[in-house]
Coordinates of C-alpha atoms in Angstrom, one line a residue:
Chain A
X1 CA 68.5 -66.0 141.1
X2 CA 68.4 -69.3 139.1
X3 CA 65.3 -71.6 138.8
X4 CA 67.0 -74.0 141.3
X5 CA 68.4 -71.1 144.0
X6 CA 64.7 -70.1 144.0
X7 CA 62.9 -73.5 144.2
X8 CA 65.8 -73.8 147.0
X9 CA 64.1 -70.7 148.8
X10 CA 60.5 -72.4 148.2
X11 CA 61.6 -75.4 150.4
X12 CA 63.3 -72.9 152.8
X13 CA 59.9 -70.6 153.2
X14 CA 57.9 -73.0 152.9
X15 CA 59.4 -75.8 156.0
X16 CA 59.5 -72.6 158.1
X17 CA 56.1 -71.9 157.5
X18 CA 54.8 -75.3 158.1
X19 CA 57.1 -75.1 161.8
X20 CA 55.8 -72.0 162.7
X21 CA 52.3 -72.7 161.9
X22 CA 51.8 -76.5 162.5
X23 CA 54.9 -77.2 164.9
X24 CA 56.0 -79.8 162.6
X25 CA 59.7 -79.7 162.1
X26 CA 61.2 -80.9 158.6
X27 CA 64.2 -78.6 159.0
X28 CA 66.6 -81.0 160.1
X29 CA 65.3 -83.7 157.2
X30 CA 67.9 -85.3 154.5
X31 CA 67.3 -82.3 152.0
X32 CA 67.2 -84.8 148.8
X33 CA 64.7 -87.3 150.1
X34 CA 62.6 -84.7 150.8
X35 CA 62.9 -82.5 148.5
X36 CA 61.5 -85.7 146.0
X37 CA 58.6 -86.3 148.2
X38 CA 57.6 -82.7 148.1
X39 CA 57.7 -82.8 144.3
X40 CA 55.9 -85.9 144.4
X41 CA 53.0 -84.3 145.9
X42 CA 52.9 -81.0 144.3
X43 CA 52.9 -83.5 140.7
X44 CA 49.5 -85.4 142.0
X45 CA 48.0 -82.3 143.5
X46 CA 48.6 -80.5 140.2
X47 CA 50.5 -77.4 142.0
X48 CA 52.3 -75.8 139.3
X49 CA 54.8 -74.5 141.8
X50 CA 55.7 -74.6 145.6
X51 CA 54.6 -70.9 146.2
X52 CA 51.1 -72.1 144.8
X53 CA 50.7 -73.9 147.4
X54 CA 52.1 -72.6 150.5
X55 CA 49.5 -70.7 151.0
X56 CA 46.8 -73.5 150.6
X57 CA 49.3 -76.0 152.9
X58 CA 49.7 -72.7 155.7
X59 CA 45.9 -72.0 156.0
X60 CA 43.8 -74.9 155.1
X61 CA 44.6 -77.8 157.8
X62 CA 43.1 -80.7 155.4
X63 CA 45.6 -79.3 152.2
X64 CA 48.3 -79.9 154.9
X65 CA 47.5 -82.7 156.4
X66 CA 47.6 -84.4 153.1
X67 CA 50.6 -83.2 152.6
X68 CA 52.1 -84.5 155.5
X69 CA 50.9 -87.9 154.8
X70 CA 52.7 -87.0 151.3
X71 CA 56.2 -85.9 153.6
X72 CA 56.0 -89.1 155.8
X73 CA 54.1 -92.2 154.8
X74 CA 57.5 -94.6 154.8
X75 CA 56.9 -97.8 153.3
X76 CA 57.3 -101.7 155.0
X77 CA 56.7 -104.8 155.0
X78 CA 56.5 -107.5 157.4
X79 CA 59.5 -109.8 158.6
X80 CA 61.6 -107.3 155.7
X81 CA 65.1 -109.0 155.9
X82 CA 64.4 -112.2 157.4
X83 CA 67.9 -112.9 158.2
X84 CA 67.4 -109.8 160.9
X85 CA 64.3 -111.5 162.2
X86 CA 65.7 -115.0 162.7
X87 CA 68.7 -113.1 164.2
X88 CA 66.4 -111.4 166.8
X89 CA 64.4 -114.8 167.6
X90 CA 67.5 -116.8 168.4
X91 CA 69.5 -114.2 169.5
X92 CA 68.1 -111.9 171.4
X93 CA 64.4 -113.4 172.8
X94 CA 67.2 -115.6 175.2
X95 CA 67.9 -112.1 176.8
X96 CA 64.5 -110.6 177.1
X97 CA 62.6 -113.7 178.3
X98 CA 65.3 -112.7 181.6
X99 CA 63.3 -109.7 182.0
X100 CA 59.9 -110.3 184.2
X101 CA 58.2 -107.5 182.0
X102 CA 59.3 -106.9 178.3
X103 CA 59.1 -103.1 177.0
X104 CA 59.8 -102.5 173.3
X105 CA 59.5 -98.9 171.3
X106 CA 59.0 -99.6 167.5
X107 CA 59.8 -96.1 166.6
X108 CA 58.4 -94.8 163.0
X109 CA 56.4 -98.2 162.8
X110 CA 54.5 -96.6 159.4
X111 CA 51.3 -99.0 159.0
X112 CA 52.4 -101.3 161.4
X113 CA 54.6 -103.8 159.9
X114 CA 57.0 -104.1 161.9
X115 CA 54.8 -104.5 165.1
X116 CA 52.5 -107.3 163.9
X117 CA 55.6 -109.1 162.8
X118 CA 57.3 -108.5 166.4
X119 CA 54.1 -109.6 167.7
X120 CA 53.7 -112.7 165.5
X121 CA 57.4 -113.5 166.8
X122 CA 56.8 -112.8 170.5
X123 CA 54.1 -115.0 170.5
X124 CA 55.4 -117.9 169.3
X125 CA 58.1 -118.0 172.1
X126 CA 55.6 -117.7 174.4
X127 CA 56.5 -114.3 175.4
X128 CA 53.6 -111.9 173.9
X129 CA 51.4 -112.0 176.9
X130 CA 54.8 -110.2 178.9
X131 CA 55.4 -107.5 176.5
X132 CA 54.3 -104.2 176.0
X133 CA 54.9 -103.0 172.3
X134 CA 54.7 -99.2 172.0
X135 CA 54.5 -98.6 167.8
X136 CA 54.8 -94.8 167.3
X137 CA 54.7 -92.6 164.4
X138 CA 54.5 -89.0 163.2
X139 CA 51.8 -89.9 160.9
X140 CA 48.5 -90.0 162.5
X141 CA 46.8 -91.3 159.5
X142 CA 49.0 -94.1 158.8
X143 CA 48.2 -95.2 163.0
X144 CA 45.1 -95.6 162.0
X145 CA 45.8 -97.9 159.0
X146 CA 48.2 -99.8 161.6
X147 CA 45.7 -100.3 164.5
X148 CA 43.3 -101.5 161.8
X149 CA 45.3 -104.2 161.5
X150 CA 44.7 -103.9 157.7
X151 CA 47.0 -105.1 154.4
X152 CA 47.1 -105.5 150.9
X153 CA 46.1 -109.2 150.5
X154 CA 48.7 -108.8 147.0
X155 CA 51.3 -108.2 149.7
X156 CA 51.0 -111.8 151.9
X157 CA 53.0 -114.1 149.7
X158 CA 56.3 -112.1 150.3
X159 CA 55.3 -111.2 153.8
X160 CA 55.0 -115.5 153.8
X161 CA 58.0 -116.0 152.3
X162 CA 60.0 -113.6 154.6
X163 CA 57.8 -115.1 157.8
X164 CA 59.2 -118.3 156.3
X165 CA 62.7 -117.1 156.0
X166 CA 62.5 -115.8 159.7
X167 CA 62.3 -118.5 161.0
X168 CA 58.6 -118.7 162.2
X169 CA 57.4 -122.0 163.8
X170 CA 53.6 -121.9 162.1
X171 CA 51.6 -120.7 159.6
X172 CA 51.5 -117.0 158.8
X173 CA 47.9 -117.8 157.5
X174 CA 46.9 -118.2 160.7
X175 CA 47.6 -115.0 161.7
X176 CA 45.2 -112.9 159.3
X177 CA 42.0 -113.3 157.6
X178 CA 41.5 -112.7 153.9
X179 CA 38.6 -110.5 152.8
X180 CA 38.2 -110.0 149.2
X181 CA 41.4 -107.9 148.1
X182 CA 42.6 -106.9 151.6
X183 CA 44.3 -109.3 155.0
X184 CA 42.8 -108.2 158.4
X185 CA 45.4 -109.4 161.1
X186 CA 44.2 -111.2 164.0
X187 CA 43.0 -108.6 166.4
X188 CA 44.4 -110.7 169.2
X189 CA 48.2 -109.6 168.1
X190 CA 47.3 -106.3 168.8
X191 CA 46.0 -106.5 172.5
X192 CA 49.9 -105.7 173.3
X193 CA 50.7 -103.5 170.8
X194 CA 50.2 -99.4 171.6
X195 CA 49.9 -97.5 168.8
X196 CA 50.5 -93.4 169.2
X197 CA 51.7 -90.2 168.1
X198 CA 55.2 -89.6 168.5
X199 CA 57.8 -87.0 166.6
X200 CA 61.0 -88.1 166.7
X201 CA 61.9 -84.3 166.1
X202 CA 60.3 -83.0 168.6
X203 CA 58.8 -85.3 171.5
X204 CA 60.9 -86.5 174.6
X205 CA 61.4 -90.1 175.3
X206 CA 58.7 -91.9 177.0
X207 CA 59.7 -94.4 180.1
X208 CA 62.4 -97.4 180.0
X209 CA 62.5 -100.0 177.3
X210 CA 64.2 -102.9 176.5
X211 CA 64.2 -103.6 173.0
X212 CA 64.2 -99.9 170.3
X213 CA 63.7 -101.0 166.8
X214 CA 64.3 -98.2 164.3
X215 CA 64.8 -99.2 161.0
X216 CA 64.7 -97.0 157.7
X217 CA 63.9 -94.2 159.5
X218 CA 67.2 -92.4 160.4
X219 CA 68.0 -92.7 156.6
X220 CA 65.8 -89.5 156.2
X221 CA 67.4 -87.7 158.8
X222 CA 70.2 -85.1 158.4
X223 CA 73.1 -86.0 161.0
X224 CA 71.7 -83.6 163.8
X225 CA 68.7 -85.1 163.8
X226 CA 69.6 -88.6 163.6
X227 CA 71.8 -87.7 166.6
X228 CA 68.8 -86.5 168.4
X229 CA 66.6 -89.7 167.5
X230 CA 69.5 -91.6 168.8
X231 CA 69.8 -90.0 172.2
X232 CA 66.6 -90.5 172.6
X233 CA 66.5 -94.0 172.1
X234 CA 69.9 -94.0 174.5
X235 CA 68.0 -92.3 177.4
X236 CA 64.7 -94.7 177.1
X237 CA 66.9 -98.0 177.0
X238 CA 67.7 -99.6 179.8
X239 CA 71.9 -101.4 180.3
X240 CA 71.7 -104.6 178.5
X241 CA 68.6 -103.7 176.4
X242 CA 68.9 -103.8 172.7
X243 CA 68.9 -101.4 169.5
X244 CA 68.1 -102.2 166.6
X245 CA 68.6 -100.0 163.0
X246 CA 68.3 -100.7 159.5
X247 CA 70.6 -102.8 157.5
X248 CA 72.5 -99.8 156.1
X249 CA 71.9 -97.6 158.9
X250 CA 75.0 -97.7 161.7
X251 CA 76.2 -96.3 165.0
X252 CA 79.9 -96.3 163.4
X253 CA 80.9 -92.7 163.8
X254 CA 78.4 -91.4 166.0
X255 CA 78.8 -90.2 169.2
X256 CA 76.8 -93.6 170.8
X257 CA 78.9 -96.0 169.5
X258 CA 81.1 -96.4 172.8
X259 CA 78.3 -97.8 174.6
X260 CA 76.9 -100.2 172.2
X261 CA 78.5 -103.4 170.8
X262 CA 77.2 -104.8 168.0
X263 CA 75.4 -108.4 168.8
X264 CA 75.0 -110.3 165.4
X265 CA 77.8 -108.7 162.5
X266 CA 76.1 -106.7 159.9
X267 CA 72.6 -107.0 161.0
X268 CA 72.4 -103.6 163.3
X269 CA 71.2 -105.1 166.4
X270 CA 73.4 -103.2 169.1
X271 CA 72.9 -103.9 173.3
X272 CA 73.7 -101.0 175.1
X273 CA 76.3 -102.2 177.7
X274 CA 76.1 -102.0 181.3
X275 CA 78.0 -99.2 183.3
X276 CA 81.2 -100.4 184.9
Chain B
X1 CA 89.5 -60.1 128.3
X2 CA 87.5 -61.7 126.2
X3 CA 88.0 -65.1 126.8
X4 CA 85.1 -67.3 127.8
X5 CA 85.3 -68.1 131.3
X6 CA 86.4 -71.8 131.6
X7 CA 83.6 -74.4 131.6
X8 CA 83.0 -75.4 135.0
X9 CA 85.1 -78.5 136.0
X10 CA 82.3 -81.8 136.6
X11 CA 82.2 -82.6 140.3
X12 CA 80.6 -86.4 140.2
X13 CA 79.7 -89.0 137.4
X14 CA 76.5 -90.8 137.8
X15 CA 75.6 -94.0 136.2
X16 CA 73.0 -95.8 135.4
X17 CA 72.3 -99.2 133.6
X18 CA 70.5 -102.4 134.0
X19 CA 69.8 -105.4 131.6
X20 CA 73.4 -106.4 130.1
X21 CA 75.0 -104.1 132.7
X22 CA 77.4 -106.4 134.6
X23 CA 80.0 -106.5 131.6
X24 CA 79.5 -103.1 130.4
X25 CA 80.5 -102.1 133.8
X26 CA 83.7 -104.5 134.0
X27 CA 84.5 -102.5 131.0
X28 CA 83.7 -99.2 131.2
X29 CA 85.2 -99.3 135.1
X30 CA 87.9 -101.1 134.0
X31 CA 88.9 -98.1 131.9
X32 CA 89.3 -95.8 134.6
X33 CA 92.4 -95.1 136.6
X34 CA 93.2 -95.6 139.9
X35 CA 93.0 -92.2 140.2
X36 CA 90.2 -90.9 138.5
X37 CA 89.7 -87.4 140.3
X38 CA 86.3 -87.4 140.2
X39 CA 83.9 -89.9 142.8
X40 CA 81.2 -91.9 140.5
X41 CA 78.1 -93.1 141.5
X42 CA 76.1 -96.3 140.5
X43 CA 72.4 -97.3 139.7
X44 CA 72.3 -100.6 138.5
X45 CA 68.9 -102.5 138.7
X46 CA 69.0 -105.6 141.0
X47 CA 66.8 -108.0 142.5
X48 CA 66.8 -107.9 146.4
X49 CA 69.6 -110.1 147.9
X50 CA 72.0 -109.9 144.9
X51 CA 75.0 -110.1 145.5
X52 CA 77.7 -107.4 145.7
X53 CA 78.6 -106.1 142.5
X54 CA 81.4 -104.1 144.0
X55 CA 83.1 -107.3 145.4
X56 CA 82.6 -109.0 142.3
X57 CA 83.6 -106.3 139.6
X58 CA 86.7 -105.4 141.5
X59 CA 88.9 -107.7 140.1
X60 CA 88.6 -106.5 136.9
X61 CA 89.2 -102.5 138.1
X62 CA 92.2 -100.2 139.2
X63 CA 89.8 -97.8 140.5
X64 CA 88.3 -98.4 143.9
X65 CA 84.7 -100.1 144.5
X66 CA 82.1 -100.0 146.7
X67 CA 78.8 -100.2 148.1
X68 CA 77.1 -96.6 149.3
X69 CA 77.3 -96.0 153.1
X70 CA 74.5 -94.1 154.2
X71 CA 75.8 -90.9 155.2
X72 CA 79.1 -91.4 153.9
X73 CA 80.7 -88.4 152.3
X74 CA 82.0 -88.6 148.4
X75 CA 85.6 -89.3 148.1
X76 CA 87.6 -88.8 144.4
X77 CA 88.7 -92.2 142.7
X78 CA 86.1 -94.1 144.4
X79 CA 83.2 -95.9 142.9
X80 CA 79.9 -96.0 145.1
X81 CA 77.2 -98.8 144.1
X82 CA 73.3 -98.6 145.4
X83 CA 72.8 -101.4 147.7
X84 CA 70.3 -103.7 146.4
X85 CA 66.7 -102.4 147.5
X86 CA 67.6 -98.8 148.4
X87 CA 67.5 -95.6 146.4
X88 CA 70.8 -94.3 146.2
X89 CA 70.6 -90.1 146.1
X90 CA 73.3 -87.6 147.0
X91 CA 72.9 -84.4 149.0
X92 CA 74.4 -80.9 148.6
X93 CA 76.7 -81.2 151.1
X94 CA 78.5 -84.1 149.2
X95 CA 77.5 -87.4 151.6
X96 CA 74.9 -90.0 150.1
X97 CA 71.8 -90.7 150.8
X98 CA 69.7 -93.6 150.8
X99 CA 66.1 -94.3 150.9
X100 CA 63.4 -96.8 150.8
X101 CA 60.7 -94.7 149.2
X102 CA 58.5 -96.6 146.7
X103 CA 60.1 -98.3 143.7
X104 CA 59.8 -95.7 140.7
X105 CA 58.3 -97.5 138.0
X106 CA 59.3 -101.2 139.6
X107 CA 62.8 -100.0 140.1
X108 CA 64.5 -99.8 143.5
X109 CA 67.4 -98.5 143.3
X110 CA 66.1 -96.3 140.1
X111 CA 68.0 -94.1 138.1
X112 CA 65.9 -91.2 137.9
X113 CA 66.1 -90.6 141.6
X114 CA 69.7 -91.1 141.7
X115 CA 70.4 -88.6 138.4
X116 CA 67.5 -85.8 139.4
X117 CA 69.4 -86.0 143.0
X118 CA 73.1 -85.0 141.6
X119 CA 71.4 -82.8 139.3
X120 CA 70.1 -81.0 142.3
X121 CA 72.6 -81.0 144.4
X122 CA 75.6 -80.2 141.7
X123 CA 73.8 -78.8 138.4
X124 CA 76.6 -78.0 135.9
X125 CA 79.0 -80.2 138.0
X126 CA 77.2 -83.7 136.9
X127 CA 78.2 -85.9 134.2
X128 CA 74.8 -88.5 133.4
X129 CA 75.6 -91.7 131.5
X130 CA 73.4 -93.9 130.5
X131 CA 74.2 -97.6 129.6
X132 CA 72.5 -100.9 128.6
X133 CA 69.1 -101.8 129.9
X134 CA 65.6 -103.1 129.3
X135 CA 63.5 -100.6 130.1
X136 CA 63.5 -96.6 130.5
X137 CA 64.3 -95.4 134.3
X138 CA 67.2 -92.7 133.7
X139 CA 65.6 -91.2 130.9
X140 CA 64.0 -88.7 133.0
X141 CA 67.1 -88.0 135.3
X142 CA 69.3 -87.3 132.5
X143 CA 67.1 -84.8 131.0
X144 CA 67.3 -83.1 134.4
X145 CA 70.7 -83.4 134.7
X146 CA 71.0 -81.4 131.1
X147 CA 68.2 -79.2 132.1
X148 CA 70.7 -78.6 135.2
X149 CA 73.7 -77.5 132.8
X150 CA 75.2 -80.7 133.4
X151 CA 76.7 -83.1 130.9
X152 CA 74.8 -86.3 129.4
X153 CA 76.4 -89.3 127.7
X154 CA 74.7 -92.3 126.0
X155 CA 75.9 -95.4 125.3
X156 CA 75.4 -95.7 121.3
X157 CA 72.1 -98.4 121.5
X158 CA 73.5 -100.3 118.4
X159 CA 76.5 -100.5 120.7
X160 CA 74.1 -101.6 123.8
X161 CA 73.3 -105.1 124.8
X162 CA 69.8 -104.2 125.5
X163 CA 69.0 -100.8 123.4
X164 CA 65.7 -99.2 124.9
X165 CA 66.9 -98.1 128.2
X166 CA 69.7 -95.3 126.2
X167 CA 67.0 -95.2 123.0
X168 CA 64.7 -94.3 125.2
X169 CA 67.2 -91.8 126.9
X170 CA 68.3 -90.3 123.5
X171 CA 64.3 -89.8 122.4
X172 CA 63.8 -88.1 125.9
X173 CA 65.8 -85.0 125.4
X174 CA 69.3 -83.9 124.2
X175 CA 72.2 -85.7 124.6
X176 CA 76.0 -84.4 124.5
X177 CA 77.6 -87.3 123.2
X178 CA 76.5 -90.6 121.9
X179 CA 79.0 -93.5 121.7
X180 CA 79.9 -96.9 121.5
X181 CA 80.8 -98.2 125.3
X182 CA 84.4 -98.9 124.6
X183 CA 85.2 -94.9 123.8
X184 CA 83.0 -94.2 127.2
X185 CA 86.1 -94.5 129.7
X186 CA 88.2 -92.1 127.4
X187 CA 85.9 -89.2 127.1
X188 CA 84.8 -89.7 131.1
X189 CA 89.0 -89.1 131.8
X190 CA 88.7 -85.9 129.2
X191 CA 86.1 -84.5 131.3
X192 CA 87.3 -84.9 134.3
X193 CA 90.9 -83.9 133.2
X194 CA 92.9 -86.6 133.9
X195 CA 95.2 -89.6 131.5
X196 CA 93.4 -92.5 130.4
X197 CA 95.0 -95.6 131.3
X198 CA 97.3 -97.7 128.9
X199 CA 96.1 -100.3 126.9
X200 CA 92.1 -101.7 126.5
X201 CA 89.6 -103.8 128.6
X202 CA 89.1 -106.7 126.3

């Protein structure tokens, strides 16, 4: 057996292990994605192999719960592609302010970006106060961070600019507080905004939505499990409500795509048609 | 009986290049054939909201162009770009990948992750060049991809618009063959087995 065909085996053992010991399931992940966050770690723990430190990751619950932060900390920003943004303000706020009571799953919301940005959004068309926003993640840590409310103060000028470029009505410095090299977001943006646990591997669906925003998170699945995410997200949305994916991520060629049209070309924002 | 077993045929041809790279890809693209047996896969450093290099280098190429599909499975004679702002990687069972991970040293889409990837996923079956740029993302790909069995080519960096990206590559390891970016097209159709076109890319 080659060096490869037996670091192949390591990942093999070692996702097995980490399913039948934590419940966690990374079997069905993109392999090469993960494969390079797995290395990442192992390089700044200093594990000279993977076998080093299975057993450390299998019987020491802080080793692996550092190294699922390692496995799935995804990175955003706020308002990322503005054109999307400005595309769900005047597009698709017309059809949820029909709705008496808005419900919207921000699934894999990471620290939160995504959320506070929806949030920011909602509130100025005057909609915030009839919205629920359910932000979940596998990453307990990283919830934490989010419901802190807490950024890199470095990161606001592009999260300005892209606010900008969204099309957002005020000023996005009046939306966080600066204290010394960190922003702490209103905490009034958050009394609609839920932020919990959720595995898109392994957790059911969780009551009807209107609005699913998904984006850059099916890119790590492998096609089973993307197919699973997306059933999900099928059974929790309600006819007319609205899907939205990443900008490279599409429903072309899976088995959804009949009941979805695509609302604004090439931004992935998909309503899921009524039944005739 | 005592031949050597052939040399395993390559599989995929990974790129990568940045500063200078939009003409040394019109002409090192521009000397492949329409059908170039072989899918190739791009890394070429962009700011965000660039725009297409596929659209705009097609023009000046038989072979076909463009953009990375997630998910989308390699085809021969095709040529897949990284979208701006994603990590472009491909998978063992021959679709690409893309991520958003962190940019590796300040590049997104980065080389490295690209080449270390194919290198994974293919080993012997890779062929690594490394073209033009300003800084030194690839360097540690393309020793992975020789590490892997695979085949690594560097453009010649007195040939280079920008020389530290393949110096850099050349100080990181071994290389297979080092040459001037015009004779690049011509060995990539040896390799892969197939009849340069006629006549040059000015």
């Amino acid at each position: 057996m080659n060096p490869q065909q037996l670091e192949e085996l390591e990942f093999r053992l070692l996702l097995e292990g980490v399913f039948e010991v934590y419940g966690y399931d990374f079997r069905d992940y993109a392999e090469a994605s993960l494969r390079r966050r797995i290395r990442h770690w192992l390089a700044e723990r200093r594990y000279p192999s993977l076998s080093a430190a299975q057993g450390e990751i299998l019987r020491d619950r802080a080793v692996f719960t550092s190294f699922l932060q390692g496995l799935t900390v995804n990175v955003s920003e706020m308002f990322r592609d503005p054109r999307f943004f400005r595309a769900l303000r005047e597009q698709i706020v017309p059809f949820l302010r029909t709705w008496p009571f808005v419900r919207i799953w921000v699934a894999g919301c990471a620290g939160g970006e995504e959320a506070y940005s929806l949030a920011i959004l909602l509130h100025e068309e005057g909609l915030l106060r009839r919205c629920r926003i359910y932000a979940t993640d596998i990453n307990e840590a990283i919830l934490d961070r989010a419901r802190n409310g807490i950024f890199a103060l470095r990161d606001m000028q592009t999260y300005t600019r892209n606010y900008q470029l969204a099309g957002g009505s005020g000023e996005f410095a009046d939306y966080y507080q600066a204290r010394y090299d960190h922003a702490l977001m209103l905490p009034a943006l958050r009394d609609n905004i839920l932020f919990s646990p959720h595995n898109l591997a392994a957790d059911a669906e969780f009551g009807e939505m209107h609005l699913v925003l998904c984006r850059n998170v099916l890119i790590y699945f492998n096609p089973d499990l993307k197919e699973r995410a997306l059933r999900l997200f099928d059974t929790a949305l309600t006819a007319g409500g609205f899907l939205c994916l990443g900008m490279k991520e599409t429903l072309e060629f899976r088995s959804l795509a009949a009941s979805y049209t695509e609302m604004v070309k090439g931004l992935r924002i998909y309503r899921k048609e009524y039944p005739d | 009986m005592n031949d050597l077993p052939a040399p395993p045929s390559p599989s995929l041809v990974v790129i990568g290049v940045s500063a200078g790279g939009f003409d040394a890809l019109r002409r090192l693209l521009g000397g492949l054939p329409a059908d170039f047996p072989l899918p190739v896969l791009i890394v070429q450093h962009l700011r965000a909201g660039s725009v297409a290099l596929a659209e705009t280098l097609q023009r000046f190429c038989a072979i076909r162009l463009k953009e990375a599909d997630e998910g989308e499975p390699l085809a021969p004679a095709t040529v897949y770009f990284a979208p701006a702002d994603y990590h472009l990687l491909v998978e063992r069972d021959s679709t690409l990948a893309l991520s958003v991970d962190p940019p590796v040293r300040y590049a997104r889409p980065a080389v490295d992750v690209l080449f270390e990837s194919a290198a994974d996923a293919f080993g012997p079956g890779v062929v690594g060049v490394v073209l033009t740029g300003a800084n030194d993302d690839g360097s540690r790909g393309l020793r992975r991809i020789k590490a892997a069995g695979g085949t690594a080519i560097v453009q010649d960096p007195a040939d280079a618009e920008a020389a530290q990206m393949p110096a850099s590559a050349l100080a990181a390891g071994a290389v297979d063959h080092v040459l001037p970016l015009a004779d690049i097209a011509a060995l990539l159709c040896t390799l892969a087995g197939c009849a340069a076109p006629q006549g040059s890319v000015p």
